[in-house]
XYZ file of C-alpha atoms in Angstrom:
448
model
C 152.957 34.347 45.265
C 153.193 37.791 46.839
C 150.178 39.085 48.732
C 148.592 42.032 46.839
C 149.106 45.457 48.381
C 146.216 47.478 49.795
C 146.294 49.733 46.720
C 146.108 46.762 44.365
C 143.116 45.403 46.286
C 141.542 48.874 46.184
C 142.190 49.120 42.438
C 140.459 45.772 41.797
C 137.471 46.835 43.911
C 137.164 50.169 42.094
C 137.337 48.462 38.687
C 134.489 46.138 39.725
C 132.388 49.121 40.785
C 133.030 50.783 37.424
C 132.507 47.710 35.233
C 129.681 45.926 37.000
C 127.906 48.774 38.740
C 128.624 46.840 41.943
C 127.483 48.590 45.100
C 130.553 49.778 46.967
C 129.342 48.923 50.488
C 128.492 45.315 49.563
C 131.624 44.901 47.471
C 133.818 46.333 50.194
C 132.499 43.897 52.795
C 133.262 40.962 50.475
C 136.690 42.351 49.572
C 137.641 42.936 53.196
C 136.710 39.366 54.094
C 138.598 37.843 51.150
C 141.746 39.970 51.283
C 142.592 39.047 54.872
C 143.922 42.544 55.588
C 144.834 43.601 59.097
C 142.773 46.256 60.894
C 144.896 49.221 59.765
C 145.007 48.127 56.112
C 141.271 47.447 56.196
C 140.696 51.052 57.263
C 142.975 52.335 54.493
C 141.214 50.165 51.910
C 137.843 51.608 52.918
C 139.247 55.134 52.710
C 140.776 54.556 49.267
C 137.700 52.927 47.740
C 135.058 55.261 49.194
C 137.179 58.369 48.696
C 138.071 57.641 45.077
C 134.438 56.883 44.205
C 133.126 59.942 46.041
C 135.594 62.389 44.452
C 135.619 60.831 40.961
C 134.453 63.922 39.084
C 136.893 66.239 40.859
C 139.754 63.805 40.270
C 138.950 63.607 36.558
C 139.007 67.410 36.408
C 142.421 67.452 38.092
C 143.745 64.833 35.662
C 142.255 66.251 32.458
C 145.077 68.741 31.531
C 147.658 65.973 31.830
C 145.942 63.381 29.641
C 145.656 63.194 25.867
C 141.890 63.261 25.329
C 141.902 61.471 21.993
C 143.994 58.568 23.249
C 141.992 55.572 24.419
C 143.189 53.994 27.652
C 142.251 50.816 29.477
C 139.782 51.371 32.307
C 142.254 50.174 34.921
C 144.739 52.891 33.918
C 142.180 55.659 34.482
C 141.141 54.118 37.805
C 144.773 53.791 38.911
C 145.385 57.466 38.102
C 142.277 58.528 40.052
C 143.315 56.357 42.989
C 146.787 57.904 42.984
C 145.616 61.528 42.678
C 143.051 60.911 45.431
C 145.887 59.989 47.790
C 147.985 62.974 46.702
C 145.158 65.480 47.222
C 143.066 64.163 50.095
C 145.410 62.051 52.272
C 148.238 63.836 54.032
C 150.075 60.940 55.656
C 151.320 59.268 52.480
C 154.311 60.936 50.761
C 153.798 61.706 47.065
C 156.957 59.799 46.117
C 155.532 56.625 47.684
C 152.219 57.101 45.860
C 153.961 57.559 42.497
C 156.330 54.636 43.093
C 153.498 52.206 43.877
C 151.358 53.423 40.979
C 154.248 52.876 38.556
C 154.948 49.436 40.033
C 151.298 48.419 39.598
C 151.294 49.796 36.034
C 154.389 47.749 35.180
C 152.793 44.592 36.555
C 149.440 45.049 34.818
C 150.528 46.705 31.614
C 153.831 47.322 29.923
C 156.720 49.763 30.023
C 154.887 52.365 27.937
C 151.911 52.488 30.304
C 154.053 52.665 33.422
C 155.971 55.522 31.771
C 152.722 57.345 31.022
C 151.486 56.896 34.624
C 154.827 58.122 35.937
C 154.783 61.125 33.566
C 151.243 62.180 34.492
C 151.793 61.963 38.248
C 155.192 63.686 38.072
C 153.667 66.485 35.959
C 150.953 67.022 38.588
C 153.635 67.187 41.271
C 155.638 69.680 39.232
C 152.900 71.891 37.777
C 150.190 71.648 40.418
C 146.455 71.009 40.040
C 144.123 73.075 37.846
C 142.161 75.671 39.811
C 138.485 74.847 40.386
C 137.732 78.570 40.551
C 138.561 78.827 36.863
C 135.280 77.081 36.035
C 132.988 79.952 35.089
C 129.528 78.375 35.038
C 128.355 78.117 38.681
C 126.425 74.833 38.407
C 129.306 73.139 36.590
C 131.754 74.493 39.158
C 129.639 73.200 42.062
C 129.205 69.873 40.298
C 132.948 69.352 39.799
C 133.983 70.806 43.157
C 131.597 68.564 45.124
C 131.871 65.652 42.663
C 128.159 65.227 41.994
C 126.493 64.762 38.581
C 125.346 68.107 37.226
C 121.801 66.854 36.572
C 121.459 65.805 40.220
C 122.809 69.053 41.600
C 120.530 70.947 39.224
C 117.508 69.074 40.649
C 118.549 69.914 44.204
C 119.089 73.597 43.367
C 115.548 73.741 41.956
C 114.109 72.007 45.017
C 116.105 73.570 47.852
C 118.008 76.533 46.437
C 121.683 76.822 45.508
C 123.097 77.257 49.015
C 121.311 74.237 50.498
C 122.009 72.077 47.440
C 125.748 72.762 47.570
C 125.814 72.261 51.350
C 124.094 68.904 50.868
C 126.626 67.834 48.239
C 129.493 68.861 50.522
C 127.956 66.972 53.460
C 127.746 63.870 51.252
C 131.551 63.856 51.050
C 132.046 63.836 54.824
C 132.651 60.671 56.829
C 129.487 59.652 58.708
C 129.772 58.822 62.392
C 128.929 55.313 63.546
C 125.717 55.512 65.581
C 124.112 52.783 67.666
C 120.528 52.388 68.828
C 120.342 51.090 72.386
C 118.067 48.083 72.883
C 116.131 49.297 75.903
C 114.499 45.919 76.453
C 117.939 44.678 77.566
C 119.962 47.681 78.788
C 120.142 51.422 79.360
C 122.432 53.649 77.342
C 124.819 53.995 80.302
C 124.977 50.229 80.719
C 125.840 49.840 77.029
C 128.508 52.557 77.263
C 130.074 50.735 80.214
C 129.869 47.333 78.512
C 131.589 48.703 75.413
C 134.220 50.468 77.492
C 135.222 47.170 79.085
C 135.912 45.857 75.581
C 137.963 48.887 74.519
C 135.250 50.733 72.578
C 134.536 54.337 73.431
C 130.976 55.562 72.869
C 128.947 58.443 74.200
C 125.336 59.548 74.225
C 124.163 61.380 71.114
C 123.338 65.061 71.546
C 120.338 64.673 69.241
C 118.740 61.512 70.644
C 119.920 61.199 74.218
C 119.376 57.789 75.863
C 118.365 56.190 72.566
C 121.434 56.737 70.384
C 125.164 56.380 71.028
C 127.980 57.751 68.908
C 131.084 55.568 68.618
C 134.270 57.568 69.134
C 136.840 54.796 69.057
C 136.964 51.074 68.275
C 134.807 48.520 66.485
C 131.546 48.073 68.395
C 130.412 45.229 66.143
C 133.138 42.819 67.223
C 132.156 43.010 70.894
C 130.204 40.648 73.143
C 127.823 43.548 73.833
C 126.836 43.446 70.155
C 126.479 39.648 70.138
C 124.282 39.895 73.226
C 121.941 42.267 71.391
C 122.461 45.341 73.563
C 122.422 47.618 70.512
C 122.171 47.729 66.759
C 123.652 49.983 64.071
C 121.283 52.661 62.842
C 121.494 56.253 61.691
C 119.636 58.751 63.853
C 117.366 59.903 61.008
C 116.243 56.304 60.648
C 115.598 56.181 64.411
C 113.311 59.218 64.007
C 111.055 57.123 61.780
C 110.788 54.488 64.500
C 109.848 57.221 66.963
C 107.254 58.667 64.569
C 105.505 55.272 64.392
C 104.962 55.798 68.134
C 104.121 52.192 68.879
C 103.278 51.152 72.432
C 102.624 47.938 74.341
C 100.399 45.271 72.785
C 99.851 47.088 69.503
C 99.593 45.333 66.158
C 102.068 46.843 63.680
C 102.746 46.146 60.013
C 106.138 47.020 58.475
C 105.688 46.581 54.730
C 109.238 47.065 53.361
C 111.115 45.943 56.439
C 114.537 44.601 55.427
C 117.126 44.626 56.863
C 114.992 45.122 59.968
C 116.282 48.270 61.673
C 112.884 49.925 62.009
C 110.999 46.700 62.758
C 113.307 45.946 65.666
C 113.052 49.538 66.890
C 109.256 49.255 66.858
C 109.375 45.930 68.717
C 111.668 47.484 71.339
C 109.256 50.438 71.693
C 106.516 47.908 72.432
C 108.747 46.242 75.038
C 108.588 43.062 72.975
C 104.803 42.738 73.380
C 102.044 42.782 70.737
C 102.893 41.829 67.154
C 105.154 43.243 64.449
C 104.546 41.794 60.975
C 107.720 42.463 58.977
C 107.476 41.909 55.246
C 109.868 42.297 52.368
C 109.941 41.417 48.694
C 113.260 39.563 48.794
C 113.673 36.247 50.599
C 117.373 36.740 51.387
C 116.592 40.122 52.943
C 113.772 38.720 55.074
C 116.370 36.358 56.529
C 118.325 39.403 57.706
C 115.295 40.682 59.631
C 114.895 37.346 61.411
C 118.597 37.287 62.293
C 118.427 40.802 63.705
C 115.349 39.965 65.772
C 116.990 36.855 67.187
C 120.195 38.679 68.163
C 118.211 41.480 69.816
C 116.038 38.873 71.617
C 112.798 40.213 70.144
C 110.309 37.373 69.854
C 107.266 39.297 68.617
C 108.554 39.993 65.104
C 107.047 37.719 62.447
C 108.578 37.799 58.981
C 107.209 36.934 55.535
C 108.227 37.346 51.904
C 105.571 39.617 50.386
C 105.252 42.257 47.686
C 103.897 45.330 49.455
C 101.925 46.263 46.342
C 99.909 43.071 46.648
C 99.171 42.085 50.249
C 96.041 40.032 49.850
C 96.575 37.631 52.762
C 96.172 40.280 55.447
C 92.878 41.510 56.886
C 92.007 45.114 56.112
C 91.805 47.743 58.862
C 93.411 45.578 61.563
C 96.726 47.294 62.299
C 97.266 50.113 64.803
C 100.327 51.224 62.891
C 101.499 50.601 59.338
C 104.970 51.642 58.212
C 105.929 52.155 54.566
C 109.671 52.778 54.534
C 109.565 52.793 50.776
C 112.247 51.707 48.300
C 113.803 54.878 46.892
C 116.735 56.353 44.989
C 118.695 56.620 48.247
C 120.081 60.100 47.612
C 119.903 60.780 51.357
C 122.541 58.149 52.138
C 125.193 59.068 49.561
C 127.783 59.647 52.285
C 127.441 55.957 53.243
C 127.063 54.681 49.668
C 129.034 57.121 47.488
C 128.450 55.218 44.248
C 124.703 55.966 44.346
C 125.370 59.379 42.787
C 126.869 57.693 39.719
C 124.578 54.664 39.534
C 121.182 56.413 39.512
C 119.659 58.489 36.728
C 116.846 61.011 36.507
C 114.648 58.281 35.022
C 115.073 56.250 38.221
C 113.406 59.034 40.223
C 110.326 58.941 37.991
C 110.114 55.159 37.940
C 110.483 54.611 41.680
C 107.890 57.236 42.603
C 105.239 55.150 40.828
C 106.233 52.101 42.885
C 106.152 54.159 46.086
C 102.656 55.430 45.323
C 101.404 51.893 44.676
C 102.872 50.571 47.939
C 101.482 53.440 49.998
C 97.992 53.071 48.525
C 97.910 49.325 49.117
C 99.383 49.512 52.628
C 96.754 52.064 53.681
C 94.055 49.349 53.418
C 95.359 47.731 56.586
C 95.276 50.752 58.905
C 92.422 50.584 61.412
C 90.266 53.612 62.211
C 92.214 56.162 64.269
C 95.333 54.203 63.316
C 98.486 55.696 61.785
C 100.221 55.146 58.467
C 103.862 56.311 58.456
C 105.571 56.962 55.117
C 109.339 57.450 54.938
C 112.239 57.318 52.493
C 116.007 57.816 52.659
C 115.970 60.230 49.750
C 115.555 63.993 49.437
C 113.638 64.044 46.148
C 110.304 65.796 46.510
C 108.955 63.686 43.656
C 109.464 60.613 45.866
C 108.344 62.328 49.061
C 105.936 65.256 49.250
C 104.456 64.606 45.819
C 103.727 60.951 46.626
C 102.014 61.981 49.873
C 100.076 64.806 48.223
C 98.719 62.483 45.536
C 97.872 59.836 48.155
C 95.843 62.315 50.212
C 93.925 63.434 47.122
C 92.954 59.819 46.441
C 92.367 58.821 50.086
C 90.309 61.495 51.865
C 89.959 59.275 54.957
C 93.608 60.062 55.791
C 95.141 63.340 56.919
C 98.617 64.465 57.960
C 98.957 64.085 61.738
C 101.071 67.113 62.638
C 100.852 66.297 66.350
C 102.812 63.091 65.724
C 105.997 65.118 65.224
C 105.888 66.040 68.926
C 107.675 62.761 69.718
C 110.781 64.025 67.901
C 113.526 65.972 69.721
C 112.926 69.694 70.352
C 115.803 70.602 68.048
C 114.123 68.830 65.151
C 110.763 70.448 65.921
C 112.322 73.911 66.040
C 114.768 73.678 63.153
C 113.368 70.905 60.918
C 112.226 71.431 57.321
C 108.481 70.871 57.781
C 105.819 71.542 55.181
C 102.206 70.474 54.621
C 103.232 66.960 53.619
C 105.964 66.001 56.064
C 109.470 66.533 57.408
C 112.609 66.508 55.272
C 116.019 66.165 56.926
C 118.979 67.059 54.711
C 122.406 65.637 55.670
C 123.775 69.058 56.639
C 120.824 69.891 58.942
C 121.608 67.638 61.893
C 124.550 65.525 60.716
C 122.258 62.571 59.962
C 121.372 60.798 56.738
C 118.920 62.603 54.466
C 115.384 61.413 55.188
C 111.719 62.202 54.655
C 108.922 61.125 57.005
C 105.277 61.802 57.728
C 102.506 60.275 59.874
C 99.050 59.966 58.242
C 96.047 59.311 60.466
C 92.925 57.473 59.342
C 89.937 59.540 60.496
């Protein structure tokens, strides 16, 4: 039996995402492990799957003049056409004739002569006639939606919240490849020592311009297959997420509660900030995710992290007002991390924003019970929706007058963030285009 080609593997993965609403990043990891592809093909597979999902709306616009709208097609045929046009438009190292040839071959194998003829005809027509012009779309919001491949309802929300220019810039930034960033484990090594250790194993990394000494940016190679990774010298984390760890501002011998901790990135950052002293209680609702926290802590040699399966809306086993710091990195729609998980834009709906904000409010209110006097409650999300961010904080402060926004806490963040960040009365929002990080919201609330 012949081994499936990279494009066939990509097609199967894309069909699963479409049919089962499977999350692309989880599916891709499983697919990569099962397919047994070499390093180069693994990179191409990732490009094909992420790129086709990210640009789905634009690809459908390009295909629309060449398809008979009334004719029903199997899902796999539409996905194959998108996959093929994605390569023709966005990848410049694959000749069009090779793309068409493989698409027709796949269509013959999966369908019949008529379907392969249709696929061949559509792709040849695009080659011959060219793509429809996006500038022909008259209505601005629709044009932005199709050009950036984001649902119109989502872009409309962002325009209302941040203005047209920022909303479009955010959508464009979501289609860019994120850099791989590492957080240095300062309990074991300095950033220079990690750079040197990686270099010996063929991985090139350099200090981040935004978070010098704490973050490294990988320029070449796979840092996660190295001994330096196994030894716990660093962990993968986006810089916006590192900012949350900084905002917690934990120090030696503190008692810290992380209420929604999985997979453990912020808990381990906090433990490192405390030089592995004191106590970090790391809780999460899902047992399998709590396991991930424990694994991270073990690899990073952090012994002061204690994990439990708990619902953050109902933490009755803990003693009130005993923690110096409490972190609520709340579950959210995740619209700040679309560039890493491109399917989020298609999987979530406007109703999800409303529903999750109620959960966030409940978690924040319950978690606040455990903050001691003069202690700090940090609230963060990886979304840019004000309904999940500022509005949750505003309502919390109305109901909890013993807390106030601690503006001085932001002084621990880099000068660039303090000067150029999007601050308001209820916290800091970082959009993906601001500093090249994930989109995030964060605020420190002090109990007075």
